[in-house]
């Protein structure tokens, strides 16, 4: 089994060669985006991906596969926009920025040569390539399948061959993903939830903080020192936010896979989280708080982490449509939209935790091929709530009469007061 991973390496201040290749990549990107806008406005037939690659081949000081990768990136963006528009998102925009100064450069496997602790990257015939030195402690082990060069950063794609693990078991676990609780899991016998308070706090706080930075930046003049400082502070805050979310999502995914392995489940069924954002767009304008919670929700990344972590431990992750799973009574099948965190059926009076009802119905729907059969899988009524990890450590309060605080002990202060001195003696400060 092949295992793919990406490592990030800070390469420091960019060299002139790195800057030139990023400028050339931006020139290519601007040209193909400008061409796409020109054809689209005139409603002409859009050329195929192969024809576009032939059109730009050999016209830029880049490796041929680097040029192909940028063309593929444009077509992926166009296809993604078309899919969103077909599903009702009329605000989705085609690529339109054609004045980029720099662009991320990608090299495929055939353009990469490794020699010692250096990576030699080809830019095509007649063009000087790049040679990037990698620190010895960060040398990647495995087969390099691709490299991306950004500002001060190198992303290296590694492929390892590992033995395919045996299936974790014949059972099935279902998980209801959400905002209040990141995941509520059940196999019909035991239920566990991973609390999403930390993730929700980070997402909501990030949206509020970025809005504040954007408001201040808009008031500054272009090129001013204050504008540069604000942009640097905004980038620093975003980098910290992404690190924290990355950490939380990995811990959450680990706990979900651990639960599946513990319950001997070779299949983990999750709801398709893309429906959350799509349904929110169809609703009327929500409150500021709900908008901050839903904007930039990272549950899609959680499913990606679950997929590759499950492959390494014998758990297959399956996505299904979770429509009406939190609105359908698992006891009688009556459907209504609940309010609050508890579900109370208006038909039979059945009461259970709302998220556990959703997880049971997802499991019910998967087992019965898309149908929810009443009274077949019921909530346990006992959910164990877990934190993914601690966001910060609590401060430790230390008594003043044992260790020293800034070199001063409580005994020395009392002794100096008895001696009639307002300040502690020099001897007590050294102690």
CSV table of C-alpha atoms in Angstrom, one decimal:
chain,number,residue,atom,x,y,z
A,1,UNK,CA,0.0,0.0,0.0
A,2,UNK,CA,1.3,3.5,-0.9
A,3,UNK,CA,1.3,6.1,1.8
A,4,UNK,CA,1.5,9.8,0.7
A,5,UNK,CA,2.6,12.6,2.9
A,6,UNK,CA,3.7,16.2,2.6
A,7,UNK,CA,6.4,17.9,4.6
A,8,UNK,CA,7.0,21.6,4.9
A,9,UNK,CA,10.5,23.1,5.1
A,10,UNK,CA,11.4,26.7,5.7
A,11,UNK,CA,14.2,27.6,3.3
A,12,UNK,CA,14.8,31.2,4.4
A,13,UNK,CA,15.1,34.2,2.2
A,14,UNK,CA,14.5,33.4,-1.4
A,15,UNK,CA,17.4,33.6,-3.9
A,16,UNK,CA,17.3,35.5,-7.2
A,17,UNK,CA,16.7,32.2,-9.1
A,18,UNK,CA,13.7,31.3,-6.9
A,19,UNK,CA,12.2,34.8,-7.3
A,20,UNK,CA,12.6,34.6,-11.1
A,21,UNK,CA,10.9,31.2,-11.4
A,22,UNK,CA,8.0,32.4,-9.3
A,23,UNK,CA,7.7,35.5,-11.4
A,24,UNK,CA,7.7,33.4,-14.6
A,25,UNK,CA,5.0,31.1,-13.2
A,26,UNK,CA,2.9,34.2,-12.3
A,27,UNK,CA,3.3,35.5,-15.9
A,28,UNK,CA,2.0,32.1,-17.2
A,29,UNK,CA,-0.9,32.1,-14.8
A,30,UNK,CA,-1.9,35.7,-15.6
A,31,UNK,CA,-1.9,34.9,-19.4
A,32,UNK,CA,-4.1,31.8,-19.2
A,33,UNK,CA,-6.6,33.4,-16.8
A,34,UNK,CA,-6.7,36.4,-19.1
A,35,UNK,CA,-7.3,34.1,-22.1
A,36,UNK,CA,-10.1,32.3,-20.2
A,37,UNK,CA,-11.9,35.6,-19.4
A,38,UNK,CA,-11.6,36.7,-23.0
A,39,UNK,CA,-13.1,33.5,-24.4
A,40,UNK,CA,-15.8,33.3,-21.7
A,41,UNK,CA,-17.1,36.8,-22.2
A,42,UNK,CA,-17.6,36.1,-25.9
A,43,UNK,CA,-19.3,32.8,-25.2
A,44,UNK,CA,-16.9,30.9,-27.4
A,45,UNK,CA,-16.2,27.2,-27.2
A,46,UNK,CA,-13.6,26.7,-24.4
A,47,UNK,CA,-10.5,24.8,-25.6
A,48,UNK,CA,-9.8,21.4,-24.0
A,49,UNK,CA,-7.1,21.0,-21.4
A,50,UNK,CA,-4.8,19.2,-23.9
A,51,UNK,CA,-5.2,22.1,-26.5
A,52,UNK,CA,-4.3,24.7,-23.8
A,53,UNK,CA,-1.2,22.7,-22.8
A,54,UNK,CA,-0.2,22.7,-26.5
A,55,UNK,CA,-0.9,26.4,-26.8
A,56,UNK,CA,1.5,27.4,-24.0
A,57,UNK,CA,4.1,24.8,-24.5
A,58,UNK,CA,7.7,26.2,-24.9
A,59,UNK,CA,6.7,29.8,-24.4
A,60,UNK,CA,7.8,30.2,-20.8
A,61,UNK,CA,11.1,29.6,-19.0
A,62,UNK,CA,9.7,26.7,-17.0
A,63,UNK,CA,9.8,23.0,-17.1
A,64,UNK,CA,7.2,21.5,-19.4
A,65,UNK,CA,5.5,19.6,-16.5
A,66,UNK,CA,5.5,22.7,-14.4
A,67,UNK,CA,3.6,24.4,-17.2
A,68,UNK,CA,1.2,21.5,-17.4
A,69,UNK,CA,0.6,21.6,-13.7
A,70,UNK,CA,-0.5,25.3,-13.8
A,71,UNK,CA,-2.8,24.6,-16.7
A,72,UNK,CA,-4.3,21.6,-14.7
A,73,UNK,CA,-4.7,23.9,-11.7
A,74,UNK,CA,-6.7,26.4,-13.8
A,75,UNK,CA,-9.0,23.7,-15.2
A,76,UNK,CA,-9.6,22.2,-11.8
A,77,UNK,CA,-10.7,25.6,-10.5
A,78,UNK,CA,-13.0,26.0,-13.5
A,79,UNK,CA,-14.6,22.6,-13.0
A,80,UNK,CA,-15.0,23.3,-9.3
A,81,UNK,CA,-16.7,26.6,-10.0
A,82,UNK,CA,-19.1,24.9,-12.5
A,83,UNK,CA,-20.0,22.2,-10.0
A,84,UNK,CA,-20.8,24.8,-7.3
A,85,UNK,CA,-22.9,26.8,-9.7
A,86,UNK,CA,-24.9,23.8,-10.7
A,87,UNK,CA,-25.6,23.0,-7.1
A,88,UNK,CA,-27.0,26.5,-6.4
A,89,UNK,CA,-24.0,28.6,-5.4
A,90,UNK,CA,-24.4,31.5,-7.8
A,91,UNK,CA,-21.7,33.5,-6.0
A,92,UNK,CA,-19.0,31.0,-7.0
A,93,UNK,CA,-16.5,32.9,-9.3
A,94,UNK,CA,-14.3,31.6,-12.1
A,95,UNK,CA,-10.6,32.5,-11.8
A,96,UNK,CA,-10.4,36.2,-12.4
A,97,UNK,CA,-7.2,37.6,-10.8
A,98,UNK,CA,-4.8,38.1,-13.7
A,99,UNK,CA,-2.3,40.5,-12.1
A,100,UNK,CA,-0.5,38.2,-9.8
A,101,UNK,CA,3.1,39.1,-9.1
A,102,UNK,CA,4.2,35.7,-7.8
A,103,UNK,CA,2.8,32.2,-8.2
A,104,UNK,CA,3.6,28.9,-6.4
A,105,UNK,CA,5.8,26.7,-8.7
A,106,UNK,CA,5.3,22.9,-8.9
A,107,UNK,CA,7.8,20.3,-10.1
A,108,UNK,CA,6.8,16.7,-10.9
A,109,UNK,CA,8.9,13.7,-10.2
A,110,UNK,CA,10.7,13.7,-13.6
A,111,UNK,CA,12.0,17.2,-13.0
A,112,UNK,CA,13.5,16.4,-9.6
A,113,UNK,CA,17.0,15.1,-8.9
A,114,UNK,CA,18.4,14.5,-5.4
A,115,UNK,CA,22.1,14.7,-4.7
A,116,UNK,CA,23.2,14.4,-1.1
A,117,UNK,CA,21.3,17.1,0.9
A,118,UNK,CA,20.5,19.1,-2.3
A,119,UNK,CA,17.4,19.0,-4.5
A,120,UNK,CA,18.1,20.0,-8.1
A,121,UNK,CA,15.0,21.2,-9.9
A,122,UNK,CA,14.9,21.5,-13.7
A,123,UNK,CA,13.4,24.5,-15.5
A,124,UNK,CA,13.6,23.1,-19.0
A,125,UNK,CA,16.2,23.1,-21.8
A,126,UNK,CA,18.4,26.2,-22.0
A,127,UNK,CA,17.2,27.5,-18.6
A,128,UNK,CA,19.3,27.4,-15.5
A,129,UNK,CA,17.7,25.1,-12.9
A,130,UNK,CA,17.4,25.6,-9.1
A,131,UNK,CA,19.5,23.9,-6.4
A,132,UNK,CA,18.0,24.0,-2.9
A,133,UNK,CA,20.0,22.9,0.1
A,134,UNK,CA,18.0,21.0,2.7
A,135,UNK,CA,19.1,20.8,6.4
A,136,UNK,CA,20.4,17.4,7.3
A,137,UNK,CA,17.9,17.0,10.1
A,138,UNK,CA,15.0,17.6,7.7
A,139,UNK,CA,16.1,15.4,4.8
A,140,UNK,CA,13.0,13.4,3.7
A,141,UNK,CA,13.1,9.6,3.7
A,142,UNK,CA,11.2,8.0,0.9
A,143,UNK,CA,10.3,8.6,-2.8
A,144,UNK,CA,9.9,12.3,-3.7
A,145,UNK,CA,6.9,12.6,-6.1
A,146,UNK,CA,6.5,16.4,-6.2
A,147,UNK,CA,7.8,19.7,-4.9
A,148,UNK,CA,6.1,23.1,-4.5
A,149,UNK,CA,8.0,26.3,-4.1
A,150,UNK,CA,6.4,29.2,-2.3
A,151,UNK,CA,7.7,32.2,-0.4
A,152,UNK,CA,10.4,31.0,2.0
A,153,UNK,CA,8.7,27.6,2.0
A,154,UNK,CA,9.2,24.3,0.3
A,155,UNK,CA,6.5,21.6,0.2
A,156,UNK,CA,7.8,18.1,-0.6
A,157,UNK,CA,5.4,15.2,-1.4
A,158,UNK,CA,6.7,11.9,-0.2
A,159,UNK,CA,5.4,8.4,-1.2
A,160,UNK,CA,6.2,5.4,1.1
A,161,UNK,CA,5.3,1.8,0.4
A,162,UNK,CA,3.8,0.1,3.5
A,163,UNK,CA,2.1,-3.2,4.1
A,164,UNK,CA,-1.7,-2.9,4.0
A,165,UNK,CA,-3.1,-3.6,7.5
A,166,UNK,CA,-5.8,-6.1,8.2
A,167,UNK,CA,-9.3,-4.9,8.7
A,168,UNK,CA,-10.1,-3.7,12.2
A,169,UNK,CA,-13.2,-5.9,12.3
A,170,UNK,CA,-16.6,-6.7,10.8
A,171,UNK,CA,-18.6,-4.1,12.8
A,172,UNK,CA,-19.6,-0.6,11.7
A,173,UNK,CA,-19.3,2.7,13.5
A,174,UNK,CA,-21.2,5.9,12.5
A,175,UNK,CA,-20.2,9.4,13.3
A,176,UNK,CA,-22.3,12.6,13.2
A,177,UNK,CA,-20.0,15.5,12.5
A,178,UNK,CA,-21.0,19.0,13.7
A,179,UNK,CA,-20.0,22.3,15.2
A,180,UNK,CA,-21.0,22.0,18.9
A,181,UNK,CA,-19.6,18.5,19.1
A,182,UNK,CA,-17.0,17.7,16.4
A,183,UNK,CA,-18.1,14.1,16.3
A,184,UNK,CA,-20.5,11.8,18.0
A,185,UNK,CA,-19.8,8.1,17.3
A,186,UNK,CA,-21.8,5.0,18.0
A,187,UNK,CA,-22.0,1.3,17.0
A,188,UNK,CA,-25.5,0.9,18.5
A,189,UNK,CA,-24.0,-0.4,21.8
A,190,UNK,CA,-21.6,2.2,23.0
A,191,UNK,CA,-21.4,6.0,22.2
A,192,UNK,CA,-18.6,8.5,22.5
A,193,UNK,CA,-18.4,12.2,21.5
A,194,UNK,CA,-15.4,14.5,20.9
A,195,UNK,CA,-16.2,18.0,22.2
A,196,UNK,CA,-15.9,20.8,19.6
A,197,UNK,CA,-15.8,23.7,21.9
A,198,UNK,CA,-12.1,24.4,21.3
A,199,UNK,CA,-12.4,24.2,17.5
A,200,UNK,CA,-15.5,26.3,17.5
A,201,UNK,CA,-13.8,28.9,19.6
A,202,UNK,CA,-10.8,29.1,17.3
A,203,UNK,CA,-12.9,29.4,14.2
A,204,UNK,CA,-15.2,32.0,15.5
A,205,UNK,CA,-12.3,34.0,17.1
A,206,UNK,CA,-10.4,33.8,13.8
A,207,UNK,CA,-13.2,35.3,11.7
A,208,UNK,CA,-13.7,38.1,14.2
A,209,UNK,CA,-9.9,38.8,14.4
A,210,UNK,CA,-9.4,38.8,10.7
A,211,UNK,CA,-12.3,41.1,10.2
A,212,UNK,CA,-10.7,43.6,12.6
A,213,UNK,CA,-7.3,43.4,10.8
A,214,UNK,CA,-9.0,43.9,7.4
A,215,UNK,CA,-10.9,46.9,8.7
A,216,UNK,CA,-7.7,48.5,10.0
A,217,UNK,CA,-5.7,47.7,6.8
A,218,UNK,CA,-8.4,49.3,4.6
A,219,UNK,CA,-7.9,52.6,6.5
A,220,UNK,CA,-4.1,52.7,5.8
A,221,UNK,CA,-2.4,54.1,2.7
A,222,UNK,CA,-0.9,51.8,0.2
A,223,UNK,CA,2.7,51.1,1.0
A,224,UNK,CA,2.7,52.7,4.4
A,225,UNK,CA,4.6,51.3,7.3
A,226,UNK,CA,1.5,50.8,9.4
A,227,UNK,CA,-0.1,48.8,6.6
A,228,UNK,CA,2.9,46.5,6.3
A,229,UNK,CA,3.0,45.9,10.0
A,230,UNK,CA,-0.8,45.1,10.1
A,231,UNK,CA,-0.4,42.7,7.2
A,232,UNK,CA,2.5,41.0,8.9
A,233,UNK,CA,0.5,40.7,12.2
A,234,UNK,CA,-2.5,39.3,10.2
A,235,UNK,CA,-0.3,36.7,8.5
A,236,UNK,CA,1.3,35.7,11.8
A,237,UNK,CA,-2.1,35.3,13.5
A,238,UNK,CA,-3.4,33.2,10.6
A,239,UNK,CA,-0.3,30.9,10.7
A,240,UNK,CA,-0.9,30.3,14.4
A,241,UNK,CA,-4.6,29.6,13.9
A,242,UNK,CA,-3.8,27.0,11.2
A,243,UNK,CA,-1.3,25.3,13.4
A,244,UNK,CA,-3.8,25.1,16.3
A,245,UNK,CA,-6.6,23.8,14.0
A,246,UNK,CA,-4.2,21.3,12.4
A,247,UNK,CA,-3.3,20.0,15.9
A,248,UNK,CA,-6.9,19.8,17.0
A,249,UNK,CA,-8.1,18.0,13.9
A,250,UNK,CA,-5.3,15.4,14.1
A,251,UNK,CA,-6.1,14.6,17.7
A,252,UNK,CA,-9.9,14.4,16.9
A,253,UNK,CA,-9.2,12.0,14.0
A,254,UNK,CA,-7.0,9.9,16.2
A,255,UNK,CA,-9.7,9.5,18.8
A,256,UNK,CA,-12.3,8.6,16.2
A,257,UNK,CA,-10.1,5.9,14.6
A,258,UNK,CA,-9.2,4.6,18.1
A,259,UNK,CA,-12.9,4.2,18.9
A,260,UNK,CA,-13.5,2.3,15.7
A,261,UNK,CA,-10.6,0.0,16.4
A,262,UNK,CA,-11.7,-0.5,20.0
A,263,UNK,CA,-15.2,-1.5,18.7
A,264,UNK,CA,-13.6,-3.8,16.1
A,265,UNK,CA,-15.2,-1.8,13.3
A,266,UNK,CA,-13.6,-2.0,9.8
A,267,UNK,CA,-16.0,0.7,8.5
A,268,UNK,CA,-16.5,4.3,9.8
A,269,UNK,CA,-19.5,6.0,8.2
A,270,UNK,CA,-19.6,9.8,8.4
A,271,UNK,CA,-22.1,12.3,7.0
A,272,UNK,CA,-21.2,14.4,4.0
A,273,UNK,CA,-20.2,17.7,5.6
A,274,UNK,CA,-20.4,19.6,2.3
A,275,UNK,CA,-24.2,19.6,2.8
A,276,UNK,CA,-23.8,21.8,5.9
A,277,UNK,CA,-22.4,24.8,4.0
A,278,UNK,CA,-24.8,24.3,1.0
A,279,UNK,CA,-27.8,24.3,3.3
A,280,UNK,CA,-26.6,27.4,5.1
A,281,UNK,CA,-26.5,29.2,1.8
A,282,UNK,CA,-30.1,28.4,1.1
A,283,UNK,CA,-31.2,29.7,4.5
A,284,UNK,CA,-32.0,33.3,5.3
A,285,UNK,CA,-29.3,35.6,6.7
A,286,UNK,CA,-28.2,34.2,10.1
A,287,UNK,CA,-26.9,36.0,13.2
A,288,UNK,CA,-23.4,37.3,13.4
A,289,UNK,CA,-22.4,34.5,15.8
A,290,UNK,CA,-23.7,31.7,13.6
A,291,UNK,CA,-22.0,33.2,10.5
A,292,UNK,CA,-18.7,33.3,12.4
A,293,UNK,CA,-19.1,29.7,13.5
A,294,UNK,CA,-19.9,28.4,10.0
A,295,UNK,CA,-17.5,30.5,7.9
A,296,UNK,CA,-14.4,28.5,7.2
A,297,UNK,CA,-15.5,25.4,9.1
A,298,UNK,CA,-12.7,22.8,8.8
A,299,UNK,CA,-14.7,19.6,9.0
A,300,UNK,CA,-13.8,18.8,5.4
A,301,UNK,CA,-10.2,18.5,6.4
A,302,UNK,CA,-11.2,16.2,9.3
A,303,UNK,CA,-12.7,13.7,6.8
A,304,UNK,CA,-9.4,13.8,4.8
A,305,UNK,CA,-7.4,13.1,8.0
A,306,UNK,CA,-9.8,10.3,8.9
A,307,UNK,CA,-9.4,8.7,5.4
A,308,UNK,CA,-5.6,8.4,5.5
A,309,UNK,CA,-5.4,7.5,9.2
A,310,UNK,CA,-8.0,4.8,8.7
A,311,UNK,CA,-6.1,3.3,5.8
A,312,UNK,CA,-3.1,2.8,8.1
A,313,UNK,CA,-5.2,1.0,10.7
A,314,UNK,CA,-7.6,-1.0,8.7
A,315,UNK,CA,-10.6,1.3,8.9
A,316,UNK,CA,-12.5,2.3,5.7
A,317,UNK,CA,-14.1,5.7,5.8
A,318,UNK,CA,-17.5,6.0,3.9
A,319,UNK,CA,-19.4,9.2,3.3
A,320,UNK,CA,-23.2,9.2,3.0
A,321,UNK,CA,-25.9,11.8,2.7
A,322,UNK,CA,-27.0,12.7,6.2
A,323,UNK,CA,-30.3,14.4,5.2
A,324,UNK,CA,-32.9,14.3,8.0
A,325,UNK,CA,-30.8,12.1,10.3
A,326,UNK,CA,-31.2,14.5,13.2
A,327,UNK,CA,-34.9,15.2,12.4
A,328,UNK,CA,-36.1,11.6,12.3
A,329,UNK,CA,-37.2,9.8,15.5
A,330,UNK,CA,-35.3,6.5,15.7
A,331,UNK,CA,-38.2,4.9,17.7
A,332,UNK,CA,-41.2,5.6,15.5
A,333,UNK,CA,-39.8,7.4,12.3
A,334,UNK,CA,-41.7,10.6,12.9
A,335,UNK,CA,-39.9,13.6,11.5
A,336,UNK,CA,-39.7,17.2,12.9
A,337,UNK,CA,-36.9,19.7,13.3
A,338,UNK,CA,-35.7,19.8,17.0
A,339,UNK,CA,-34.5,22.9,18.9
A,340,UNK,CA,-31.7,22.7,21.4
A,341,UNK,CA,-29.3,19.8,22.1
A,342,UNK,CA,-32.0,17.3,23.1
A,343,UNK,CA,-34.4,15.5,20.7
A,344,UNK,CA,-38.0,15.0,21.8
A,345,UNK,CA,-40.3,13.3,19.4
A,346,UNK,CA,-43.7,15.0,18.9
A,347,UNK,CA,-45.2,11.7,17.8
A,348,UNK,CA,-44.3,9.2,20.5
A,349,UNK,CA,-42.5,11.4,23.0
A,350,UNK,CA,-39.1,9.6,22.7
A,351,UNK,CA,-36.3,11.7,24.2
A,352,UNK,CA,-32.5,11.4,23.5
A,353,UNK,CA,-29.4,13.5,22.8
A,354,UNK,CA,-29.8,15.1,19.4
A,355,UNK,CA,-26.3,14.3,18.1
A,356,UNK,CA,-26.6,10.7,19.2
A,357,UNK,CA,-29.9,10.4,17.4
A,358,UNK,CA,-28.1,11.7,14.3
A,359,UNK,CA,-25.2,9.2,14.6
A,360,UNK,CA,-27.7,6.3,15.2
A,361,UNK,CA,-29.7,7.3,12.1
A,362,UNK,CA,-26.6,7.5,10.0
A,363,UNK,CA,-25.7,4.0,11.0
A,364,UNK,CA,-29.3,2.9,10.4
A,365,UNK,CA,-29.3,4.5,7.0
A,366,UNK,CA,-26.0,2.8,6.0
A,367,UNK,CA,-27.0,-0.7,7.2
A,368,UNK,CA,-30.4,-0.5,5.4
A,369,UNK,CA,-29.1,0.9,2.1
A,370,UNK,CA,-30.3,4.5,2.4
A,371,UNK,CA,-33.5,3.8,4.5
A,372,UNK,CA,-34.1,4.6,8.1
A,373,UNK,CA,-36.0,1.7,9.7
A,374,UNK,CA,-37.8,2.7,12.9
A,375,UNK,CA,-36.9,1.0,16.2
A,376,UNK,CA,-33.9,-0.9,14.7
A,377,UNK,CA,-31.0,1.1,16.2
A,378,UNK,CA,-31.7,3.3,19.2
A,379,UNK,CA,-29.4,5.7,21.1
A,380,UNK,CA,-27.7,4.2,24.2
A,381,UNK,CA,-28.6,7.2,26.4
A,382,UNK,CA,-25.1,7.3,27.8
A,383,UNK,CA,-22.5,9.3,25.8
A,384,UNK,CA,-18.9,9.6,27.0
A,385,UNK,CA,-17.6,13.1,26.1
A,386,UNK,CA,-13.9,13.5,25.4
A,387,UNK,CA,-11.7,16.5,24.7
A,388,UNK,CA,-9.4,16.2,21.7
A,389,UNK,CA,-6.5,17.9,23.5
A,390,UNK,CA,-5.8,20.8,25.8
A,391,UNK,CA,-5.4,24.1,24.0
A,392,UNK,CA,-3.4,25.7,26.8
A,393,UNK,CA,-2.0,24.6,30.2
A,394,UNK,CA,-3.4,26.0,33.4
A,395,UNK,CA,-1.0,28.4,35.2
A,396,UNK,CA,0.7,26.8,38.2
A,397,UNK,CA,0.3,28.9,41.4
A,398,UNK,CA,3.4,28.6,43.6
A,399,UNK,CA,3.5,29.5,47.3
A,400,UNK,CA,5.8,32.5,48.0
A,401,UNK,CA,7.3,31.0,51.2
A,402,UNK,CA,8.9,28.0,49.3
A,403,UNK,CA,10.7,29.0,46.1
A,404,UNK,CA,11.6,32.6,45.2
A,405,UNK,CA,9.7,35.0,43.0
A,406,UNK,CA,12.0,37.4,41.2
A,407,UNK,CA,14.7,36.5,43.7
A,408,UNK,CA,12.6,37.6,46.8
A,409,UNK,CA,11.2,35.2,49.4
A,410,UNK,CA,8.4,35.9,51.8
A,411,UNK,CA,10.7,35.4,54.8
A,412,UNK,CA,13.1,38.0,53.6
A,413,UNK,CA,10.3,40.6,53.1
A,414,UNK,CA,9.0,40.0,56.6
A,415,UNK,CA,12.5,40.2,58.1
A,416,UNK,CA,13.2,43.5,56.3
A,417,UNK,CA,9.9,44.9,57.6
A,418,UNK,CA,10.8,43.9,61.2
A,419,UNK,CA,14.1,45.6,60.8
A,420,UNK,CA,12.3,48.8,59.8
A,421,UNK,CA,13.4,48.8,56.1
A,422,UNK,CA,10.9,49.4,53.4
A,423,UNK,CA,12.9,47.5,50.7
A,424,UNK,CA,14.4,44.0,51.2
A,425,UNK,CA,18.1,43.9,51.8
A,426,UNK,CA,20.6,43.1,49.1
A,427,UNK,CA,21.4,39.8,50.8
A,428,UNK,CA,17.7,38.7,50.5
A,429,UNK,CA,17.6,39.7,46.8
A,430,UNK,CA,20.6,37.4,46.1
A,431,UNK,CA,19.1,34.5,48.0
